[in-house]
Coordinates of C-alpha atoms in Angstrom, one line a residue:
Chain A
M292 CA 0.0 0.0 0.0
K293 CA 2.9 2.3 0.7
T294 CA 4.2 1.8 -2.8
L295 CA 0.7 2.6 -4.2
Q296 CA 0.6 5.8 -2.1
W297 CA 4.0 6.7 -3.2
F298 CA 3.1 6.1 -6.9
M299 CA 0.0 8.3 -6.5
T300 CA 2.1 11.0 -5.0
V301 CA 4.6 10.8 -7.9
C302 CA 1.7 11.1 -10.3
E303 CA 0.4 14.1 -8.5
Y304 CA 3.8 15.7 -8.7
L305 CA 4.2 15.0 -12.4
G306 CA 0.7 16.3 -12.9
G307 CA 1.6 19.6 -11.2
S308 CA -0.9 19.2 -8.3
R309 CA 1.9 18.7 -5.7
D310 CA 4.8 21.1 -5.3
E311 CA 7.1 18.7 -3.6
L312 CA 8.8 15.7 -5.1
P313 CA 8.1 12.7 -2.8
G314 CA 10.8 10.6 -1.3
A315 CA 11.4 6.9 -2.0
P316 CA 8.5 4.4 -1.2
G317 CA 10.2 3.2 2.0
G318 CA 10.3 6.7 3.4
Q319 CA 13.9 7.4 2.3
A320 CA 14.1 10.9 1.0
G321 CA 14.7 11.4 -2.7
K322 CA 17.2 13.8 -4.1
H323 CA 14.7 16.6 -4.4
A324 CA 12.3 15.4 -1.7
G325 CA 10.7 17.9 0.5
T326 CA 11.9 20.8 -1.5
T327 CA 9.8 23.4 -3.3
S328 CA 12.8 24.7 -5.1
Q329 CA 12.4 27.6 -7.4
S330 CA 14.9 26.1 -9.8
M331 CA 13.6 23.7 -12.4
P332 CA 14.9 20.1 -12.4
W333 CA 16.3 19.2 -15.7
W334 CA 14.0 16.3 -16.2
L335 CA 11.0 18.5 -15.8
G336 CA 11.9 20.0 -19.2
L337 CA 12.0 16.5 -20.6
W338 CA 8.6 15.7 -19.1
W339 CA 7.1 18.9 -20.6
G340 CA 8.5 17.9 -23.9
L341 CA 6.9 14.5 -23.7
L342 CA 3.6 16.0 -22.7
L343 CA 3.8 18.5 -25.5
G344 CA 4.6 15.8 -28.0
A345 CA 1.6 13.8 -26.9
I346 CA -0.6 16.8 -27.1
L347 CA 0.6 17.7 -30.6
L348 CA 0.2 14.1 -31.7
F349 CA -3.4 13.7 -30.5
C350 CA -4.8 17.2 -30.7
G351 CA -6.4 16.6 -34.1
Q352 CA -9.1 14.5 -32.6
T353 CA -10.2 16.9 -29.9
S354 CA -13.8 17.3 -28.8
K355 CA -15.9 19.5 -26.5
F356 CA -15.4 19.1 -22.8
I357 CA -18.3 17.2 -21.3
Y358 CA -19.0 19.5 -18.5
I359 CA -19.4 22.7 -20.5
D360 CA -23.0 23.6 -20.9
F361 CA -24.2 20.1 -21.0
Chain B
M1147 CA -13.8 23.6 -26.4
I1148 CA -12.4 26.8 -24.9
F1149 CA -9.5 25.4 -22.8
N1150 CA -8.3 23.3 -25.8
T1151 CA -8.2 26.3 -28.1
L1152 CA -5.2 28.4 -29.0
A1153 CA -7.3 31.6 -28.5
Y1154 CA -7.7 30.8 -24.8
F1155 CA -4.0 30.7 -24.3
A1156 CA -2.9 33.4 -26.7
L1157 CA -5.6 36.0 -26.2
F1158 CA -6.5 35.5 -22.6
L1159 CA -4.5 33.4 -20.3
L1160 CA -0.9 34.4 -21.1
P1161 CA -1.6 38.2 -21.5
A1162 CA -3.8 38.3 -18.4
A1163 CA -1.5 36.3 -16.2
I1164 CA 1.6 38.3 -17.2
L1165 CA -0.2 41.6 -16.8
F1166 CA -1.6 40.5 -13.5
R1167 CA 1.9 39.9 -12.2
R1168 CA 3.1 43.3 -13.5
V1169 CA 0.6 45.8 -12.3
R1170 CA 0.0 47.3 -8.8
P1171 CA -2.2 45.3 -6.4
T1172 CA -5.0 47.8 -6.7
V1173 CA -5.2 47.3 -10.4
Q1174 CA -5.1 43.5 -10.3
P1175 CA -8.8 42.9 -9.8
W1176 CA -9.5 45.1 -12.8
I1177 CA -7.2 42.9 -14.9
C1178 CA -9.2 39.9 -13.9
L1179 CA -12.6 41.4 -14.6
A1180 CA -11.5 43.1 -17.9
F1181 CA -10.1 39.8 -19.3
G1182 CA -13.0 37.9 -17.8
A1183 CA -15.5 40.1 -19.6
G1184 CA -13.5 39.8 -22.8
F1185 CA -13.4 36.0 -22.4
F1186 CA -17.1 35.8 -21.8
I1187 CA -17.9 37.9 -24.9
F1188 CA -15.4 36.2 -27.2
F1189 CA -16.4 32.7 -26.4
S1190 CA -20.1 33.5 -26.3
L1191 CA -19.8 35.0 -29.8
T1192 CA -17.7 32.2 -31.2
Q1193 CA -19.0 29.2 -29.5
V1194 CA -22.1 29.5 -27.3
G1195 CA -25.2 31.6 -27.7
G1196 CA -23.9 34.2 -30.2
K1197 CA -24.8 37.9 -29.7
A1198 CA -27.6 37.0 -27.3
G1199 CA -25.2 34.9 -25.3
A1200 CA -22.7 37.8 -25.2
I1201 CA -25.3 40.2 -23.9
C1202 CA -25.7 37.9 -20.9
L1203 CA -22.6 39.5 -19.5
L1204 CA -25.2 41.9 -18.2
I1205 CA -26.3 39.2 -15.8
F1206 CA -22.9 39.4 -14.1
I1207 CA -23.0 43.2 -14.0
W1208 CA -26.6 43.2 -12.6
E1209 CA -25.7 40.6 -10.0
S1210 CA -22.7 42.5 -8.9
I1211 CA -24.5 45.8 -8.5
F1212 CA -27.3 44.0 -6.7
S1213 CA -24.9 42.2 -4.4
R1214 CA -23.6 45.5 -3.1
F1215 CA -26.8 45.8 -1.1
Y1216 CA -26.4 42.4 0.6
K1217 CA -26.2 42.7 4.4
Q1218 CA -26.4 40.2 7.2
G1219 CA -30.0 39.0 7.6
S1220 CA -31.2 41.2 4.7
I1221 CA -34.1 40.2 2.6
L1222 CA -32.2 41.4 -0.4
C1223 CA -29.9 38.4 -0.1
I1224 CA -33.0 36.1 -0.4
I1225 CA -34.2 38.1 -3.4
G1226 CA -30.7 37.8 -4.9
I1227 CA -30.9 34.0 -4.5
I1228 CA -34.3 33.9 -6.1
Q1229 CA -33.3 36.0 -9.1
T1230 CA -30.2 33.8 -9.6
L1231 CA -32.3 30.7 -9.6
L1232 CA -34.8 32.3 -12.0
F1233 CA -32.0 33.0 -14.4
L1234 CA -30.9 29.4 -14.3
I1235 CA -34.5 28.0 -14.5
V1236 CA -35.3 30.2 -17.5
F1237 CA -32.2 29.5 -19.5
K1238 CA -31.6 25.9 -18.6
Y1239 CA -34.9 24.3 -17.6
W1240 CA -37.6 26.3 -19.5
N1241 CA -38.2 23.8 -22.3
F1242 CA -37.8 20.9 -19.9
L1243 CA -40.3 22.1 -17.4
T1244 CA -42.9 23.4 -19.8
G1245 CA -42.4 20.2 -21.8
L1246 CA -43.4 18.2 -18.7
L1247 CA -46.3 20.5 -18.2
F1248 CA -47.7 19.9 -21.6
K1249 CA -46.5 16.3 -22.0
S1250 CA -50.0 14.9 -22.2
T1251 CA -51.0 17.1 -25.0
G1252 CA -48.0 16.3 -27.1
H1253 CA -47.4 19.9 -28.0
N1254 CA -45.6 22.6 -26.0
P1255 CA -47.1 26.0 -26.8
L1256 CA -44.5 27.6 -24.4
A1257 CA -41.5 26.1 -26.1
W1258 CA -38.6 28.4 -26.5
S1259 CA -37.2 27.5 -29.9
G1260 CA -34.1 29.8 -29.7
A1261 CA -33.1 28.6 -26.3
F1262 CA -29.5 28.8 -25.4
L1263 CA -27.3 28.6 -22.3
P1264 CA -25.2 31.5 -21.3
L1265 CA -21.6 30.5 -21.0
G1266 CA -21.0 28.9 -17.6
I1267 CA -24.4 29.6 -16.2
S1268 CA -24.5 26.3 -14.3
F1269 CA -21.4 27.2 -12.5
F1270 CA -21.5 30.9 -11.9
T1271 CA -25.0 30.4 -10.4
F1272 CA -23.3 28.5 -7.6
E1273 CA -21.0 31.3 -6.8
F1274 CA -23.8 33.9 -6.9
I1275 CA -25.9 31.8 -4.5
H1276 CA -22.9 31.1 -2.2
Y1277 CA -22.1 34.8 -1.9
A1278 CA -25.8 35.8 -1.2
V1279 CA -26.2 33.0 1.4
D1280 CA -22.9 33.8 3.1
R1281 CA -23.5 37.5 3.2
Y1282 CA -26.9 36.7 4.7
R1283 CA -25.2 34.6 7.3
G1284 CA -22.5 37.2 7.8
K1285 CA -19.9 34.6 6.9
T1286 CA -18.1 36.5 4.2
P1287 CA -16.9 40.1 3.8
A1288 CA -18.6 42.3 1.2
G1289 CA -15.3 43.2 -0.5
R1290 CA -15.0 46.0 -3.1
F1291 CA -17.1 46.1 -6.2
S1292 CA -14.1 45.4 -8.4
E1293 CA -13.1 42.5 -6.2
Y1294 CA -16.5 40.8 -6.4
L1295 CA -16.5 41.3 -10.2
A1296 CA -13.1 39.8 -10.3
F1297 CA -14.3 36.9 -8.3
I1298 CA -17.3 36.1 -10.6
L1299 CA -15.5 36.9 -13.8
F1300 CA -12.2 35.1 -13.0
F1301 CA -12.1 33.3 -16.3
P1302 CA -10.1 30.2 -15.5
T1303 CA -12.9 28.9 -13.3
M1304 CA -15.9 30.7 -14.9
V1305 CA -17.1 28.1 -17.3
A1306 CA -16.9 24.8 -15.4
G1307 CA -15.4 25.5 -12.0
P1308 CA -13.9 24.5 -9.6
I1309 CA -16.5 26.4 -7.7
K1310 CA -14.8 29.0 -5.5
R1311 CA -15.8 30.6 -2.3
Y1312 CA -15.4 34.4 -1.9
Q1313 CA -13.9 34.3 1.5
D1314 CA -11.2 31.9 0.2
F1315 CA -10.6 33.7 -3.0
L1316 CA -10.5 37.3 -1.8
P1317 CA -7.2 37.0 0.3
K1318 CA -5.6 35.3 -2.7
L1319 CA -6.7 38.0 -5.0
V1320 CA -5.6 40.8 -2.8
N1321 CA -2.3 39.1 -1.9
P1322 CA -1.4 36.6 -4.6
S1323 CA 1.6 34.3 -4.3
R1324 CA 4.9 36.0 -5.1
E1325 CA 6.7 32.8 -5.9
W1326 CA 6.2 33.3 -9.6
R1327 CA 8.8 30.8 -10.7
L1328 CA 7.3 28.0 -8.7
D1329 CA 3.7 29.1 -9.7
W1330 CA 4.5 29.1 -13.3
R1331 CA 6.4 25.8 -13.2
Q1332 CA 3.6 24.1 -11.4
G1333 CA 0.9 25.9 -13.4
I1334 CA 2.4 25.0 -16.7
T1335 CA 2.9 21.4 -15.7
R1336 CA -0.7 21.2 -14.6
I1337 CA -2.0 22.7 -17.8
L1338 CA 0.1 20.4 -20.0
S1339 CA -0.9 17.3 -18.0
G1340 CA -4.5 18.4 -18.3
L1341 CA -4.3 18.9 -22.0
A1342 CA -2.6 15.5 -22.4
K1343 CA -5.3 13.8 -20.3
K1344 CA -7.9 15.4 -22.5
F1345 CA -6.3 14.7 -25.9
V1346 CA -4.6 11.4 -25.3
V1347 CA -7.0 9.6 -23.0
A1348 CA -10.4 11.2 -22.9
D1349 CA -10.7 11.9 -26.6
L1350 CA -9.3 8.5 -27.5
L1351 CA -12.0 6.8 -25.4
T1352 CA -14.6 8.5 -27.6
A1353 CA -14.1 5.6 -30.0
F1354 CA -15.8 3.4 -27.5
T1355 CA -18.3 5.8 -26.0
N1356 CA -19.7 6.8 -29.4
H1357 CA -21.4 3.5 -29.5
L1358 CA -23.6 4.3 -26.5
N1359 CA -26.7 4.8 -28.7
R1360 CA -29.8 2.7 -29.2
A1361 CA -28.9 1.3 -32.6
D1362 CA -25.4 0.2 -31.6
I1363 CA -26.6 -1.2 -28.3
A1364 CA -29.2 -3.3 -30.1
Q1365 CA -26.7 -4.8 -32.4
A1366 CA -23.7 -5.2 -30.1
Q1367 CA -22.7 -8.5 -28.4
R1368 CA -23.5 -8.5 -24.7
W1369 CA -19.9 -8.7 -23.5
V1370 CA -19.1 -5.4 -25.3
L1371 CA -21.6 -3.4 -23.3
P1372 CA -19.7 -3.2 -20.0
I1373 CA -16.6 -2.2 -21.9
W1374 CA -18.4 0.8 -23.5
L1375 CA -19.8 1.8 -20.1
F1376 CA -16.5 1.6 -18.3
A1377 CA -15.0 3.5 -21.2
Y1378 CA -17.5 6.3 -20.5
G1379 CA -16.7 6.2 -16.8
M1380 CA -13.0 6.7 -17.6
K1381 CA -13.7 9.3 -20.3
I1382 CA -15.8 11.5 -18.0
Y1383 CA -13.2 11.3 -15.3
F1384 CA -10.3 12.1 -17.6
D1385 CA -12.3 14.8 -19.4
F1386 CA -13.5 16.7 -16.4
S1387 CA -10.4 16.2 -14.3
A1388 CA -8.4 17.5 -17.3
Y1389 CA -10.6 20.5 -17.5
S1390 CA -10.1 21.1 -13.7
D1391 CA -6.3 20.7 -14.1
I1392 CA -6.2 23.3 -16.8
A1393 CA -8.4 25.7 -14.7
I1394 CA -6.3 25.2 -11.6
G1395 CA -3.1 25.5 -13.5
S1396 CA -4.3 28.6 -15.2
A1397 CA -5.2 30.2 -11.9
R1398 CA -1.8 29.2 -10.6
L1399 CA -0.2 31.4 -13.3
F1400 CA -1.9 34.3 -11.6
G1401 CA -0.5 33.2 -8.2
I1402 CA -4.0 32.1 -7.1
K1403 CA -4.8 28.7 -5.8
V1404 CA -8.3 27.6 -6.4
P1405 CA -10.0 24.5 -4.9
E1406 CA -9.2 21.0 -6.1
N1407 CA -11.9 19.0 -7.8
F1408 CA -10.7 15.4 -7.9
D1409 CA -8.7 13.2 -5.6
W1410 CA -8.4 9.7 -7.0
P1411 CA -12.2 9.1 -6.8
Y1412 CA -12.1 5.8 -8.6
L1413 CA -9.8 4.3 -6.0
R1414 CA -12.3 4.9 -3.2
T1415 CA -13.8 1.9 -1.5
N1416 CA -17.3 3.2 -0.7
I1417 CA -19.8 5.5 -2.3
A1418 CA -19.5 8.2 0.4
E1419 CA -15.8 8.3 0.0
F1420 CA -16.3 8.4 -3.8
W1421 CA -18.4 11.5 -3.5
K1422 CA -15.9 13.1 -1.1
H1423 CA -13.3 12.9 -3.9
W1424 CA -15.3 13.4 -7.1
H1425 CA -16.1 16.9 -8.2
M1426 CA -15.2 18.0 -4.7
S1427 CA -16.1 21.7 -5.0
L1428 CA -19.6 20.8 -6.1
Y1429 CA -19.9 18.2 -3.3
R1430 CA -18.9 20.8 -0.7
W1431 CA -21.3 23.3 -2.2
L1432 CA -24.2 20.8 -2.0
V1433 CA -23.4 20.0 1.5
D1434 CA -23.1 23.6 2.7
Y1435 CA -26.0 25.1 0.7
V1436 CA -28.5 22.2 0.4
F1437 CA -27.9 19.3 2.8
I1438 CA -27.2 21.3 5.9
P1439 CA -30.0 23.8 5.4
L1440 CA -32.4 20.9 5.0
G1441 CA -31.4 19.7 8.4
G1442 CA -28.3 17.7 7.6
S1443 CA -27.8 14.7 9.8
R1444 CA -29.0 16.3 13.0
V1445 CA -32.5 15.3 12.4
N1446 CA -34.1 11.8 12.8
P1447 CA -32.7 9.1 10.6
S1448 CA -35.6 8.9 8.1
R1449 CA -35.4 12.6 7.6
V1450 CA -31.6 12.3 7.0
Y1451 CA -32.2 9.7 4.3
L1452 CA -34.8 12.1 2.7
N1453 CA -32.3 14.9 2.9
I1454 CA -29.7 12.8 1.1
L1455 CA -32.2 11.9 -1.6
I1456 CA -33.3 15.5 -2.1
T1457 CA -29.6 16.7 -2.2
M1458 CA -28.7 14.1 -4.8
F1459 CA -31.9 14.7 -6.8
L1460 CA -31.0 18.4 -7.1
S1461 CA -27.4 17.4 -8.0
G1462 CA -28.8 15.2 -10.8
L1463 CA -31.2 18.0 -12.0
W1464 CA -28.4 20.5 -12.0
H1465 CA -26.3 18.2 -14.2
G1466 CA -28.9 18.4 -17.0
A1467 CA -32.5 19.1 -17.9
G1468 CA -33.5 15.6 -18.4
L1469 CA -35.2 12.7 -16.6
N1470 CA -32.0 10.6 -17.0
F1471 CA -30.0 13.1 -14.9
I1472 CA -32.6 13.0 -12.2
V1473 CA -32.5 9.2 -12.2
W1474 CA -28.7 9.4 -12.1
G1475 CA -28.9 11.7 -9.0
L1476 CA -31.4 9.4 -7.3
W1477 CA -29.3 6.4 -8.1
H1478 CA -26.4 7.9 -6.2
G1479 CA -28.8 9.2 -3.5
T1480 CA -30.0 5.6 -3.0
L1481 CA -26.5 4.2 -2.9
L1482 CA -25.6 6.8 -0.2
V1483 CA -28.7 5.9 1.8
I1484 CA -27.9 2.2 1.6
H1485 CA -24.3 3.0 2.7
R1486 CA -25.6 4.9 5.7
L1487 CA -28.1 2.2 6.6
W1488 CA -25.5 -0.5 6.3
T1489 CA -23.0 1.4 8.4
A1490 CA -25.6 2.0 11.1
W1491 CA -26.8 -1.6 11.0
R1492 CA -23.3 -3.1 11.2
E1493 CA -22.4 -0.8 14.1
G1494 CA -25.4 -2.0 15.9
S1495 CA -25.0 -5.7 15.1
L1496 CA -21.4 -5.6 16.2
M1497 CA -22.2 -4.0 19.5
Q1498 CA -24.8 -6.8 20.0
F1499 CA -22.3 -9.5 19.0
S1500 CA -19.6 -8.2 21.2
K1501 CA -21.9 -8.4 24.3
T1502 CA -22.4 -12.1 23.7
S1503 CA -18.8 -12.9 22.8
P1504 CA -16.2 -12.0 25.3
T1505 CA -13.3 -12.9 23.0
L1506 CA -14.6 -10.3 20.6
G1507 CA -15.2 -7.7 23.2
L1508 CA -12.9 -5.2 21.5
W1509 CA -14.8 -5.3 18.2
P1510 CA -17.0 -2.3 18.9
L1511 CA -13.8 -0.3 19.2
V1512 CA -12.3 -1.8 16.1
A1513 CA -15.5 -1.7 14.0
T1514 CA -15.8 1.9 13.5
V1515 CA -18.0 3.7 11.1
S1516 CA -15.0 3.2 9.0
G1517 CA -15.5 -0.4 10.0
D1518 CA -12.2 -1.7 8.7
G1519 CA -11.4 -5.2 9.2
V1520 CA -14.8 -6.5 9.9
Q1521 CA -14.7 -9.8 8.1
T1522 CA -18.4 -10.7 7.9
I1523 CA -19.5 -11.4 4.4
P1524 CA -21.7 -8.3 4.1
A1525 CA -18.8 -6.3 5.5
I1526 CA -16.5 -7.5 2.8
L1527 CA -19.2 -6.9 0.2
Y1528 CA -19.9 -3.5 1.4
S1529 CA -17.2 -1.7 3.3
G1530 CA -19.0 1.5 3.4
T1531 CA -16.5 1.8 5.9
I1532 CA -13.0 1.5 4.9
R1533 CA -11.2 4.7 5.4
Q1534 CA -7.6 5.5 4.8
S1535 CA -5.3 4.8 7.6
P1536 CA -4.3 7.8 9.8
S1537 CA -0.9 7.7 8.2
A1538 CA -2.4 8.4 4.7
P1539 CA -1.0 11.6 3.2
V1540 CA -3.1 14.7 3.5
T1541 CA -5.1 15.2 0.4
P1542 CA -5.3 18.5 -1.4
A1543 CA -8.9 18.8 -0.1
E1544 CA -7.9 18.2 3.4
N1545 CA -5.2 20.7 3.0
S1546 CA -7.6 23.4 1.8
P1547 CA -8.8 26.2 4.1
R1548 CA -12.2 24.7 4.3
S1549 CA -11.2 21.3 5.4
T1550 CA -11.5 22.0 9.1
H1551 CA -15.1 22.6 8.5
E1552 CA -15.9 19.8 6.1
S1553 CA -14.5 16.7 7.5
V1554 CA -17.3 14.4 7.2
T1555 CA -19.4 13.1 4.3
V1556 CA -22.9 12.7 2.1
G1557 CA -23.6 9.0 3.0
E1558 CA -22.7 10.3 6.2
I1559 CA -23.1 13.5 4.0
S1560 CA -20.5 16.0 5.1
E1561 CA -21.1 18.3 7.9
P1562 CA -19.3 20.2 10.6
A1563 CA -17.4 17.6 12.5
E1564 CA -18.9 18.2 15.9
E1565 CA -22.4 17.2 14.8
T1566 CA -21.7 13.9 13.1
V1567 CA -20.9 10.3 13.4
G1568 CA -18.9 10.1 16.6
A1569 CA -21.6 10.0 19.2
S1570 CA -19.8 7.1 20.8
A1571 CA -16.3 7.0 22.2
P1572 CA -13.3 7.4 20.0
R1573 CA -12.7 4.3 18.0
K1574 CA -9.6 2.5 16.8
N1575 CA -9.1 1.6 13.2
R1576 CA -7.9 -1.9 12.3
P1577 CA -6.3 -2.1 8.9
P1578 CA -8.7 -3.7 6.4
S1579 CA -7.6 -6.8 4.6
L1580 CA -6.4 -6.4 1.1
G1581 CA -9.2 -8.8 -0.1
G1582 CA -11.8 -6.8 1.6
K1583 CA -10.5 -3.6 0.2
L1584 CA -10.4 -5.0 -3.3
V1585 CA -14.0 -6.3 -3.1
S1586 CA -15.2 -3.0 -1.7
W1587 CA -13.3 -1.0 -4.3
A1588 CA -14.7 -3.2 -7.1
L1589 CA -18.3 -3.0 -5.9
T1590 CA -18.1 0.8 -5.6
F1591 CA -16.5 1.1 -9.0
I1592 CA -19.2 -1.1 -10.6
M1593 CA -22.0 0.8 -8.9
V1594 CA -20.6 4.2 -9.9
N1595 CA -20.1 3.0 -13.5
L1596 CA -23.6 1.6 -13.7
G1597 CA -24.9 5.0 -12.8
W1598 CA -23.1 6.5 -15.8
A1599 CA -25.6 4.7 -18.0
F1600 CA -28.2 7.2 -16.9
F1601 CA -25.8 10.1 -17.2
C1602 CA -24.7 9.5 -20.8
M1603 CA -27.9 8.3 -22.5
D1604 CA -31.5 9.5 -22.4
L1605 CA -33.7 7.5 -20.0
P1606 CA -35.3 5.0 -22.5
T1607 CA -31.9 4.3 -24.0
S1608 CA -30.2 3.8 -20.7
L1609 CA -33.0 1.4 -19.6
F1610 CA -32.6 -0.5 -22.8
F1611 CA -28.9 -0.6 -22.3
L1612 CA -29.3 -2.0 -18.7
R1613 CA -31.9 -4.5 -19.9
R1614 CA -29.5 -5.8 -22.6
L1615 CA -26.6 -5.8 -20.2
F1616 CA -28.3 -7.9 -17.5
F1617 CA -30.9 -9.9 -19.4
G1618 CA -29.4 -10.1 -22.9

């Protein structure tokens, strides 16, 4: 369960809903754990690139959001 | 569309967020309201309602002027609530209600053929009502005219939430975060992940959900039907949470944190927990402005069940002007009532059981309302009960300023903590077994997804779907 919770926290961090990078599943602090550093980790640029690539690849099929004026 | 258009980012979000950071604090609300008005007019003209839709900006201006007269205990607050509801009823429910009125005749002479929905009316109605009610109760400051306009015209949340509260928003508007690097880093990450969720997952699932129509359902093999329904359940989650991500990320660019809307709802192990983590800003609004005024859970049990059903009925009706939405709301209301009945029954039966079984004397302590670890068959089948362990990380909702006030729930529907559940002594939680958790999760997931049948199809089609699903 701890691993699941850790995984969820990592997803939240990668999704931008959590400011702090979580530590390792067993409680051991990661390199950036517990920091809300103003500097941008190098891999975040990579992550943005991946997201942008996926967005560009799939944006042709977009449709209306369900919750707008349903 | 809107959030997935270039116009949103190029014409509104980036210029507004940059300007907002640059100008003096006294000018910041004016930036919000100027861009909010421009946003409303632009997207009304290009996407919803046309010129008539754009003119509905006057509703915001009228509501803002009127709200200046709100005072604690004033009748004007009540008039404000009524007029807000009237706007919603006329624009959203006119044809539905008059259609019901003349259903027997087969012709509706009062039908409004050019009916349209002003952009975001379903959502800004909530914020108007919240402000009127809280001013009436004396729970929110009046604020300046510009600040109130900035609150209701704050375009990242205008169209589909998250639903804000004025008393939470005002301090953030007046004193936004100055950590602009962090805000932009997180805001951009949130927006990108929202867009990716929408484009890559939600829109891809449309290939499955497009089949949810009578003709395809009639022809499909039976085993395909649950796949289509689960696909819709996933699509609506990814679609709406993507929207919320973009809205929250956009607000973050201004240095303003708005409420969260989702917190892993599909991983919850009972229906009450599901509702605590699905469309959270709506859920909290319903609790504060519908359930509690109806009497909440401080009244006798049968009345509590009625309150739950009324609340969920209104939730369904708000989601759309159609009988299927009402049935969807009642479906969830019924599940919440069953959850509450089950919780109460199990608590009672365990107390009884422990009296006759000395070796199990500690069970009442263990079997809490969160009832974890109770290994009777029904308990495993319905753990309306399993809650996260105390060591679970604090969720964004729990972290929000309102969390001290809204700790409980709608099956226990949420209410101020002091009035709820814990009439008995503090209870200890015993960790639930993995099997029990899995069964509870699966049951909750299936029930929620069955409910989507009513949400995504009209009533006859959804009944036809369920008949085919269960009886072939």
